Amino acid sequence: MEEISILIGGRAGEGINIAGTVITRILSACGLRAYMYYDYPSLIKGGHNFSVIRAAEEEVRCHREKVDFLLAMDQETVRRHAGRLREGGEVIRDAGVVKGDGIGVDLDTIVTEERAPPITRNSAIIGAFCKACGIPWTTVEEVFARAVPKEQEANLRVARRGYDVSREVLRLPATGRKPLPTITGNDAVALGLLDAGMEGYVAYPMTPSSSILHTLAGLADRFGISVVHPENEIAVMLTALGAAYAGRRVAVGTSGGGFCLMTEGFSLAGMAEIPVLVVLAQRPGPSTGVPTYSAQGDLLFALSAGQGEFPRIVAAPGTPEEAWYWAGALMDLAWHFQTPAILLTDKNLGEGIFSFGETEKRPALESSLWDGTGEYGRYGAGTGGVSPIAFPGIAGAMVKVNSYAHDEAGITTEDGAIVARMAEKLQEKGTTAARVLEGYPCVTTAGDPGAETALLCWGSTAGVCTEVAESLGLRVVRPVVLSPFPEAQVKAALAGAGRIVAVEENVTGQLARLVSAHGIKADVVVGKYDGRPFALEELERRLQGVTA
């Protein structure tokens, strides 16, 4: 057995996400590389939830259609997903409520006899699954001790009962590899921001970015940061700009609808040259859309949001390691260039759980601070269009920031020559930023570098495209930085490709439209826009129809 896939499903409130998380961590503790996708409806209460976990000896970053185990907490799970069970697979079910074959575990009886809280029912089915895979009980105990801080003893008793009534179906391979930690994409973003010295996070909760707010609120005291939840997204952006004006490195988080409300403040940041990092977690839209599902429909919006012309730096990581790296890198870049930046993620990356490997070190990039000499002008001359920055309270510095057209001192003006000169200064800063970004991993490649057919993708489709490319002998080219667009690097990576296939989770092929503005033509767009990520077999079928 080289890999294993599991689907666990049940009603909302039965702890399906937590159960999937624990299974992912147990498989990772066995030395496997693991990934989990979590699916839940956009409801306040109720509905069917399920998680799909996949683990293998080598890195996995997407799920398969077929699974080896179906863990059913209710009959609805069997009704919906029984067709996904591969031949020879096994059902592990709550014998009290789920009819059918497989390993039956009476969850209510176990919980009652152990006098455990009802929420621990999922621990019994986790225990039964671990026995079915030949996972030693000591490994289960160790993971529960770290992953289940509440009612730990009760959860362990219930899990042991499930373990004891189950039977071994298969045995996981002994990889001998060091276990890796597991992490969500959103937690990787939060930790990347902290690593870059973030001092404050401001957000109004909006799926799928909300868990960044929750994570940072839980870490606020430990890291000495401010975490603020204002009344709406307009207040979020203006609070962040006020803090940045005062010298605090801040970030904000939201999804597409919230970013719509932020765009006036986003433009203000561009004109007033105030650094701010926006974490924009995409979901299907327009408007409210389908809040708990995923999409790549905000790329062109992120590149053009706000009125007027000003530089912005936009990056879309495709892995948790990249999410960590670019959260920190964009914070550094926003502060060095005193301009807004956007970290463009989505639900699949943000709420997915992954084994977390080694990360690349970011280039050192300090803020362009005023050295205290001469008369200070907030928009005075600097290197490459970047003015030295000072903050209120610094001796000798009168800091005037202005969203109106202004001169070098920050004084309002409508003088045509000055207006033009300051507009050119902003553009020069963008050009300088593009040059500095050449020292960053703006474009990644995978698969066969000499393949005639290249997959062009971005963001969270990185994992599935990479795996499919390896199986079909294709090349993958993925721009991570999308503004300023790394045209030369993308063209170099695509050199010799006779056919370019854009793979995107949107209807119109937004990356294909972006690259066309840089003289790169995608021959075909393979899009998916139902809110769900590509499964490995699904993308293989879709590509076989267009790459032959």
XYZ file of C-alpha atoms in Angstrom:
548
model
C 0.000 0.000 0.000
C 1.529 3.308 -1.063
C -1.246 5.608 0.072
C -4.550 5.658 1.922
C -7.720 7.750 1.643
C -10.451 8.101 4.249
C -13.799 9.881 4.228
C -15.510 10.624 7.537
C -19.005 12.106 7.470
C -21.862 12.995 9.768
C -24.172 15.746 10.917
C -22.973 19.256 11.716
C -22.130 19.374 15.407
C -20.691 15.838 15.533
C -17.136 17.103 15.347
C -16.375 15.943 11.809
C -13.719 18.603 11.241
C -12.024 17.796 14.546
C -12.186 14.063 13.834
C -10.651 14.592 10.403
C -7.957 16.765 11.932
C -7.091 14.088 14.514
C -6.940 11.368 11.836
C -4.677 13.583 9.726
C -2.369 14.109 12.681
C -2.307 10.385 13.526
C -1.349 9.497 9.945
C 1.332 12.185 9.990
C 2.610 10.793 13.300
C 3.046 7.455 11.472
C 5.582 9.130 9.181
C 3.171 9.621 6.285
C 2.601 12.919 4.443
C -1.040 13.902 4.853
C -3.683 16.268 3.499
C -7.303 16.915 4.515
C -10.152 18.612 2.664
C -13.150 19.700 4.766
C -16.627 20.137 3.201
C -19.515 21.766 5.067
C -22.628 23.644 3.941
C -23.142 27.367 4.363
C -25.593 26.966 7.244
C -25.637 28.376 10.758
C -26.790 24.983 12.072
C -27.315 21.513 10.613
C -26.441 19.899 7.315
C -24.044 17.161 6.233
C -20.340 17.593 6.936
C -17.495 15.438 5.708
C -13.715 15.400 5.590
C -11.523 13.565 3.098
C -8.060 12.639 4.319
C -5.305 11.309 2.095
C -1.855 10.186 3.210
C 1.115 8.609 1.450
C 4.805 7.972 1.774
C 5.485 10.982 -0.481
C 3.955 14.441 -0.323
C 0.237 14.713 -1.173
C -1.615 18.008 -1.646
C -5.006 16.967 -3.070
C -7.692 14.319 -2.546
C -8.836 11.388 -4.637
C -12.395 10.499 -5.656
C -12.119 6.939 -4.296
C -11.450 6.144 -0.642
C -10.238 3.083 1.276
C -12.308 3.714 4.380
C -15.733 5.263 4.815
C -16.315 6.320 8.438
C -20.061 6.867 8.802
C -21.448 8.728 11.800
C -24.910 8.726 10.183
C -26.869 6.972 7.421
C -26.625 10.065 5.194
C -22.871 9.517 4.904
C -23.425 6.053 3.441
C -26.185 7.294 1.146
C -24.045 10.098 -0.261
C -20.597 8.542 -0.363
C -20.872 4.740 -0.605
C -20.084 5.006 -4.320
C -16.684 6.477 -3.471
C -15.534 3.332 -1.640
C -13.005 1.520 -3.777
C -13.249 -2.232 -4.300
C -11.997 -3.954 -1.184
C -12.569 -0.852 0.927
C -14.180 -0.941 4.342
C -17.039 0.870 6.062
C -16.708 1.680 9.752
C -20.117 2.764 10.995
C -22.034 3.827 14.068
C -23.870 0.550 14.619
C -26.610 2.316 16.555
C -27.814 4.463 13.649
C -26.150 3.252 10.432
C -27.371 0.092 8.724
C -25.211 -2.037 6.461
C -22.025 -4.061 6.316
C -18.615 -3.261 7.688
C -17.221 -2.757 11.153
C -19.988 -1.674 13.511
C -19.236 0.413 16.584
C -22.122 1.344 18.866
C -21.071 4.894 19.691
C -23.942 5.822 22.025
C -23.514 2.676 24.121
C -19.776 3.300 24.495
C -20.263 6.933 25.474
C -23.001 6.052 27.960
C -20.988 3.267 29.590
C -17.922 5.472 29.830
C -20.000 8.388 31.181
C -18.369 10.588 28.571
C -19.797 13.724 26.902
C -21.747 13.039 23.647
C -19.202 15.042 21.629
C -16.655 12.267 22.306
C -18.603 9.838 20.067
C -16.265 10.594 17.161
C -13.290 9.376 19.239
C -14.723 5.848 19.218
C -14.854 5.748 15.439
C -11.331 7.199 15.251
C -10.154 4.411 17.563
C -11.864 1.806 15.388
C -10.202 3.229 12.277
C -6.754 3.170 13.881
C -7.139 -0.516 14.796
C -8.278 -1.244 11.225
C -5.012 0.267 9.938
C -2.775 -1.483 12.445
C -1.754 1.790 14.086
C -0.242 1.138 17.545
C -2.353 2.353 20.457
C 0.612 4.311 21.819
C 0.556 6.497 18.686
C -3.156 7.169 19.163
C -2.552 8.160 22.780
C 0.284 10.506 21.882
C -1.733 12.341 19.228
C -4.834 12.652 21.401
C -2.687 14.164 24.154
C -1.626 16.959 21.783
C -4.706 17.363 19.586
C -7.579 16.999 22.070
C -6.942 19.275 25.058
C -10.532 19.157 26.386
C -12.023 16.049 28.009
C -8.811 14.241 27.159
C -9.293 11.304 29.519
C -12.890 10.754 28.416
C -11.905 10.930 24.738
C -9.134 8.398 25.282
C -11.424 5.973 27.102
C -13.982 6.186 24.314
C -11.309 5.866 21.607
C -9.884 2.781 23.326
C -13.314 1.145 23.355
C -13.642 1.742 19.622
C -10.107 0.432 19.101
C -10.861 -2.769 21.021
C -14.061 -3.672 19.144
C -12.495 -3.117 15.701
C -10.313 -5.456 13.644
C -7.226 -5.029 11.470
C -8.004 -4.623 7.766
C -4.635 -3.459 6.469
C -1.323 -2.252 7.840
C 0.184 1.126 7.034
C 3.709 1.100 5.615
C 6.590 1.675 8.021
C 8.166 4.697 6.340
C 10.873 5.297 8.910
C 10.533 8.983 8.121
C 10.412 11.754 10.682
C 6.818 12.808 11.346
C 5.975 16.311 10.158
C 3.642 18.718 11.943
C 0.289 19.413 10.320
C -1.120 22.878 9.781
C -3.943 24.704 8.023
C -3.127 27.281 5.373
C -4.711 29.971 7.536
C -2.531 29.073 10.502
C 0.515 29.194 8.222
C -0.527 32.726 7.223
C -0.924 33.732 10.877
C 2.503 32.371 11.816
C 4.119 33.991 8.769
C 2.711 37.365 9.784
C 4.050 36.947 13.311
C 7.465 35.908 11.995
C 7.588 39.154 9.987
C 7.016 41.237 13.106
C 3.310 41.942 12.726
C 2.118 44.032 15.661
C -1.608 44.123 14.995
C -4.323 42.228 13.091
C -7.675 43.807 12.316
C -10.567 41.818 10.842
C -14.301 41.353 10.695
C -14.969 37.583 10.577
C -15.668 36.325 7.074
C -15.337 32.723 5.918
C -12.855 31.418 4.846
C -10.464 33.921 6.446
C -12.030 33.827 9.934
C -9.724 31.256 11.501
C -6.757 33.623 11.032
C -8.533 36.023 13.388
C -9.275 33.219 15.844
C -5.711 31.907 15.809
C -4.122 35.321 16.280
C -6.578 36.245 19.041
C -5.487 33.094 20.864
C -1.817 34.056 20.444
C -2.200 37.780 21.193
C -0.926 37.711 24.776
C 1.918 35.328 24.001
C 3.256 37.509 21.161
C 2.204 40.909 22.523
C 0.114 41.835 19.501
C -3.194 43.677 19.182
C -6.090 41.796 17.595
C -9.096 43.989 16.841
C -12.593 43.059 15.629
C -14.332 46.316 14.600
C -17.971 46.716 13.539
C -17.442 46.227 9.784
C -14.828 45.998 7.028
C -14.729 49.760 6.400
C -13.728 50.232 10.020
C -11.231 47.383 9.661
C -9.339 49.110 6.872
C -9.416 52.577 8.424
C -8.304 51.224 11.816
C -5.400 49.456 10.123
C -4.386 52.600 8.211
C -4.434 54.646 11.408
C -2.227 52.107 13.143
C 0.204 51.958 10.206
C 0.384 55.770 10.080
C 1.415 55.613 13.747
C 4.148 53.104 12.897
C 2.632 49.704 13.691
C 3.014 46.807 11.260
C -0.554 45.606 10.721
C -2.509 43.254 8.488
C -6.203 42.837 7.779
C -8.124 39.750 6.715
C -11.327 39.264 4.766
C -13.024 37.605 1.797
C -14.282 39.129 -1.467
C -17.412 40.826 -0.095
C -15.469 42.412 2.749
C -12.708 43.537 0.420
C -15.348 45.332 -1.679
C -16.066 47.497 1.355
C -12.362 48.059 1.972
C -11.487 49.294 -1.495
C -11.949 53.026 -0.800
C -9.531 52.707 2.115
C -7.296 50.549 -0.077
C -7.059 53.419 -2.570
C -6.376 55.824 0.302
C -3.436 53.621 1.287
C -2.152 53.806 -2.286
C -2.381 57.595 -2.496
C -1.183 58.305 1.047
C 1.557 55.659 0.715
C 0.530 53.847 3.897
C 1.693 50.213 4.132
C -1.073 47.693 4.721
C -1.304 43.970 3.991
C -4.700 42.516 3.047
C -5.258 38.766 3.344
C -7.989 38.145 0.754
C -9.397 34.607 1.073
C -11.495 33.838 -2.005
C -14.852 32.069 -2.079
C -17.473 31.688 -4.820
C -19.340 34.862 -5.660
C -20.441 37.391 -6.660
C -21.932 38.935 -3.525
C -22.493 36.402 -0.729
C -22.027 33.494 -3.139
C -21.434 30.180 -1.414
C -19.566 31.256 1.716
C -18.119 27.948 2.885
C -16.765 26.815 -0.470
C -13.855 27.859 -2.640
C -13.052 29.673 -5.878
C -10.368 31.575 -7.746
C -12.639 34.347 -8.932
C -11.051 37.408 -7.314
C -7.740 37.582 -9.168
C -8.637 40.404 -11.550
C -10.497 42.182 -8.749
C -7.383 42.095 -6.537
C -5.254 43.444 -9.380
C -7.561 46.377 -10.126
C -9.458 47.157 -6.892
C -9.627 50.839 -6.022
C -9.752 54.009 -8.057
C -6.790 55.533 -9.825
C -3.325 54.176 -10.460
C -0.974 53.063 -7.712
C 1.396 50.130 -7.234
C 0.346 47.071 -5.322
C 2.060 43.777 -4.686
C -0.105 40.672 -5.022
C 0.974 37.094 -4.326
C -1.045 33.865 -4.356
C 0.672 31.024 -2.451
C -0.165 27.436 -3.372
C 1.103 25.541 -0.332
C 1.179 26.163 3.442
C 4.943 26.676 3.252
C 4.413 29.377 0.626
C 1.561 30.857 2.679
C 3.990 31.238 5.597
C 6.730 32.651 3.353
C 4.606 35.141 1.420
C 2.643 36.378 4.434
C 5.972 37.509 5.855
C 7.467 38.630 2.542
C 4.454 40.794 1.658
C 4.581 42.405 5.090
C 8.249 43.290 4.483
C 7.562 44.501 0.940
C 4.525 46.585 1.943
C 6.576 48.358 4.595
C 9.665 48.828 2.472
C 7.698 50.272 -0.453
C 4.954 51.881 1.686
C 2.213 50.529 -0.509
C -0.719 48.133 -0.132
C -0.184 44.435 -0.702
C -2.570 41.495 -1.068
C -2.046 37.881 -0.031
C -4.561 36.069 -2.230
C -5.673 32.715 -0.814
C -8.855 30.638 -0.897
C -10.850 28.199 1.199
C -9.073 25.124 -0.145
C -5.684 26.408 1.004
C -6.860 28.312 4.073
C -8.983 25.588 5.678
C -7.157 22.568 4.249
C -4.779 20.719 6.563
C -1.338 19.736 5.304
C 1.888 18.166 6.479
C 4.201 21.144 6.884
C 7.762 20.819 5.584
C 10.805 23.042 5.307
C 10.368 26.693 4.368
C 12.585 28.993 2.370
C 14.247 31.934 4.073
C 12.982 35.370 3.015
C 15.453 37.974 1.727
C 16.214 40.655 4.298
C 14.265 43.825 3.511
C 14.094 46.641 6.011
C 11.690 49.557 6.114
C 12.984 52.780 4.496
C 13.200 54.808 7.699
C 14.003 58.524 7.866
C 17.532 59.072 9.219
C 16.569 62.219 11.171
C 18.597 64.689 9.123
C 17.249 67.800 7.439
C 13.657 68.951 7.230
C 11.283 66.012 6.980
C 8.830 65.718 4.120
C 6.677 62.588 4.123
C 6.769 62.327 0.329
C 10.268 63.618 -0.159
C 12.844 62.253 -2.557
C 14.131 58.751 -1.912
C 15.660 55.821 -3.747
C 13.549 54.379 -6.546
C 10.478 56.439 -5.692
C 10.484 55.282 -2.059
C 10.352 58.182 0.423
C 11.967 57.814 3.847
C 9.213 57.110 6.373
C 8.793 58.616 9.843
C 6.009 58.437 12.379
C 4.235 60.940 14.629
C 6.198 61.567 17.779
C 9.650 61.272 16.215
C 11.687 64.360 17.100
C 12.027 66.786 14.187
C 9.478 65.057 11.958
C 6.194 66.719 11.014
C 4.391 63.758 9.436
C 1.629 64.861 7.070
C -0.100 62.081 5.137
C -2.731 63.045 2.618
C -5.232 61.223 0.385
C -5.688 64.388 -1.678
C -3.114 65.251 -4.341
C -0.148 66.585 -2.393
C 3.393 67.821 -2.635
C 6.543 66.326 -1.114
C 5.675 67.752 2.325
C 2.175 66.276 2.239
C 0.461 69.623 1.649
C -2.660 69.544 -0.546
C -2.157 70.850 -4.054
C -3.875 70.914 -7.447
C -0.830 72.241 -9.259
C -0.635 70.223 -12.483
C 3.131 69.840 -12.474
C 3.209 68.586 -8.881
C 0.269 66.248 -9.426
C 2.051 64.719 -12.422
C 5.371 64.492 -10.569
C 3.833 62.632 -7.646
C 1.973 60.253 -9.984
C 5.284 59.439 -11.664
C 6.828 58.873 -8.222
C 4.221 56.215 -7.483
C 4.914 54.487 -10.779
C 8.664 54.583 -10.191
C 8.059 52.832 -6.867
C 6.185 50.085 -8.684
C 9.049 49.641 -11.122
C 11.524 49.424 -8.256
C 9.355 46.840 -6.514
C 9.338 44.693 -9.661
C 13.131 44.818 -9.766
C 13.483 43.863 -6.082
C 11.033 40.974 -6.530
C 13.405 39.384 -9.037
C 15.256 38.134 -5.953
C 12.162 36.251 -4.738
C 10.670 32.904 -5.915
C 7.994 34.624 -8.002
C 7.446 31.658 -10.346
C 7.586 27.955 -9.499
C 7.873 25.002 -11.855
C 7.185 21.287 -11.476
C 6.810 18.147 -13.555
C 8.856 17.559 -16.704
C 10.621 20.845 -17.616
C 11.000 19.682 -21.226
C 7.402 18.601 -21.744
C 5.652 19.932 -24.823
C 2.454 20.655 -22.867
C 2.548 23.031 -19.908
C -0.087 23.484 -17.235
C -0.403 27.127 -16.236
C -1.981 27.487 -12.808
C -1.982 29.605 -9.663
C -2.819 29.403 -5.970
C -4.255 26.267 -4.407
C -4.430 24.286 -7.657
C -0.663 23.836 -7.258
C -0.944 20.455 -5.538
C -3.325 18.714 -7.902
C -1.591 20.137 -10.997
C 1.787 18.942 -9.748
C 0.559 15.401 -9.081
C -1.279 15.173 -12.401
C 1.733 16.523 -14.280
C 3.908 13.813 -12.763
C 1.496 11.069 -13.816
C 0.850 12.433 -17.340
C 4.369 13.703 -18.089
C 3.478 17.397 -18.247
C 5.204 20.551 -17.055
C 3.722 22.978 -14.519
C 4.376 26.723 -14.513
C 2.865 28.683 -11.656
C 3.316 32.417 -11.068
C 3.110 33.068 -7.320
C 3.530 36.828 -7.653
C 0.796 38.267 -9.836
C 1.545 41.988 -9.430
C 3.940 43.291 -10.552
C 3.636 40.433 -13.013
C 6.920 38.485 -13.437
C 6.635 38.400 -17.222
C 10.238 37.472 -18.008
C 10.304 34.613 -15.494
C 6.996 33.179 -16.707
C 8.096 33.332 -20.348
C 11.388 31.630 -19.482
C 9.573 28.841 -17.641
C 7.237 28.323 -20.625
C 10.015 28.368 -23.236
C 9.592 25.524 -25.703
C 6.062 24.654 -24.629
C 3.959 24.017 -27.690
C 0.650 23.907 -25.879
C -0.382 25.842 -22.754
C -3.354 24.656 -20.695
C -4.595 27.022 -17.996
C -6.111 25.208 -14.998
C -8.204 27.500 -12.835
C -11.114 27.359 -10.418
C -13.172 30.036 -12.144
C -15.397 30.350 -15.220
C -13.555 32.875 -17.357
C -9.896 31.889 -17.033
C -8.650 34.938 -15.139
C -4.961 33.955 -15.166
C -5.232 33.181 -18.886
C -6.591 36.707 -19.401
C -3.793 38.185 -17.300
C -0.995 36.416 -19.175
C -2.541 37.362 -22.519
C -1.851 41.001 -21.623
C 1.821 39.998 -21.451
C 1.909 38.238 -24.803
C 1.349 34.693 -23.522
C -1.553 32.786 -25.029
C -3.196 29.885 -23.223
C -4.485 27.429 -25.820
C -7.293 26.171 -23.624
C -8.726 26.834 -20.174
C -9.781 23.932 -17.940
C -12.042 25.540 -15.372
C -13.897 24.288 -12.313
C -16.398 26.544 -10.591
C -18.674 24.452 -8.381
C -16.904 25.499 -5.188
C -15.109 22.172 -4.797
C -11.428 21.510 -5.532
C -10.284 19.281 -8.372
C -9.908 15.650 -7.330
C -6.817 13.976 -8.769
C -8.705 11.599 -11.068
C -11.081 14.358 -12.176
C -8.297 16.628 -13.414
C -6.574 13.714 -15.116
C -9.773 12.987 -17.089
C -10.266 16.635 -17.993
C -6.673 16.987 -19.208
C -6.663 13.782 -21.212
C -9.373 15.360 -23.310
C -7.369 18.482 -24.146
C -3.725 17.384 -24.138
C -3.940 14.450 -26.542
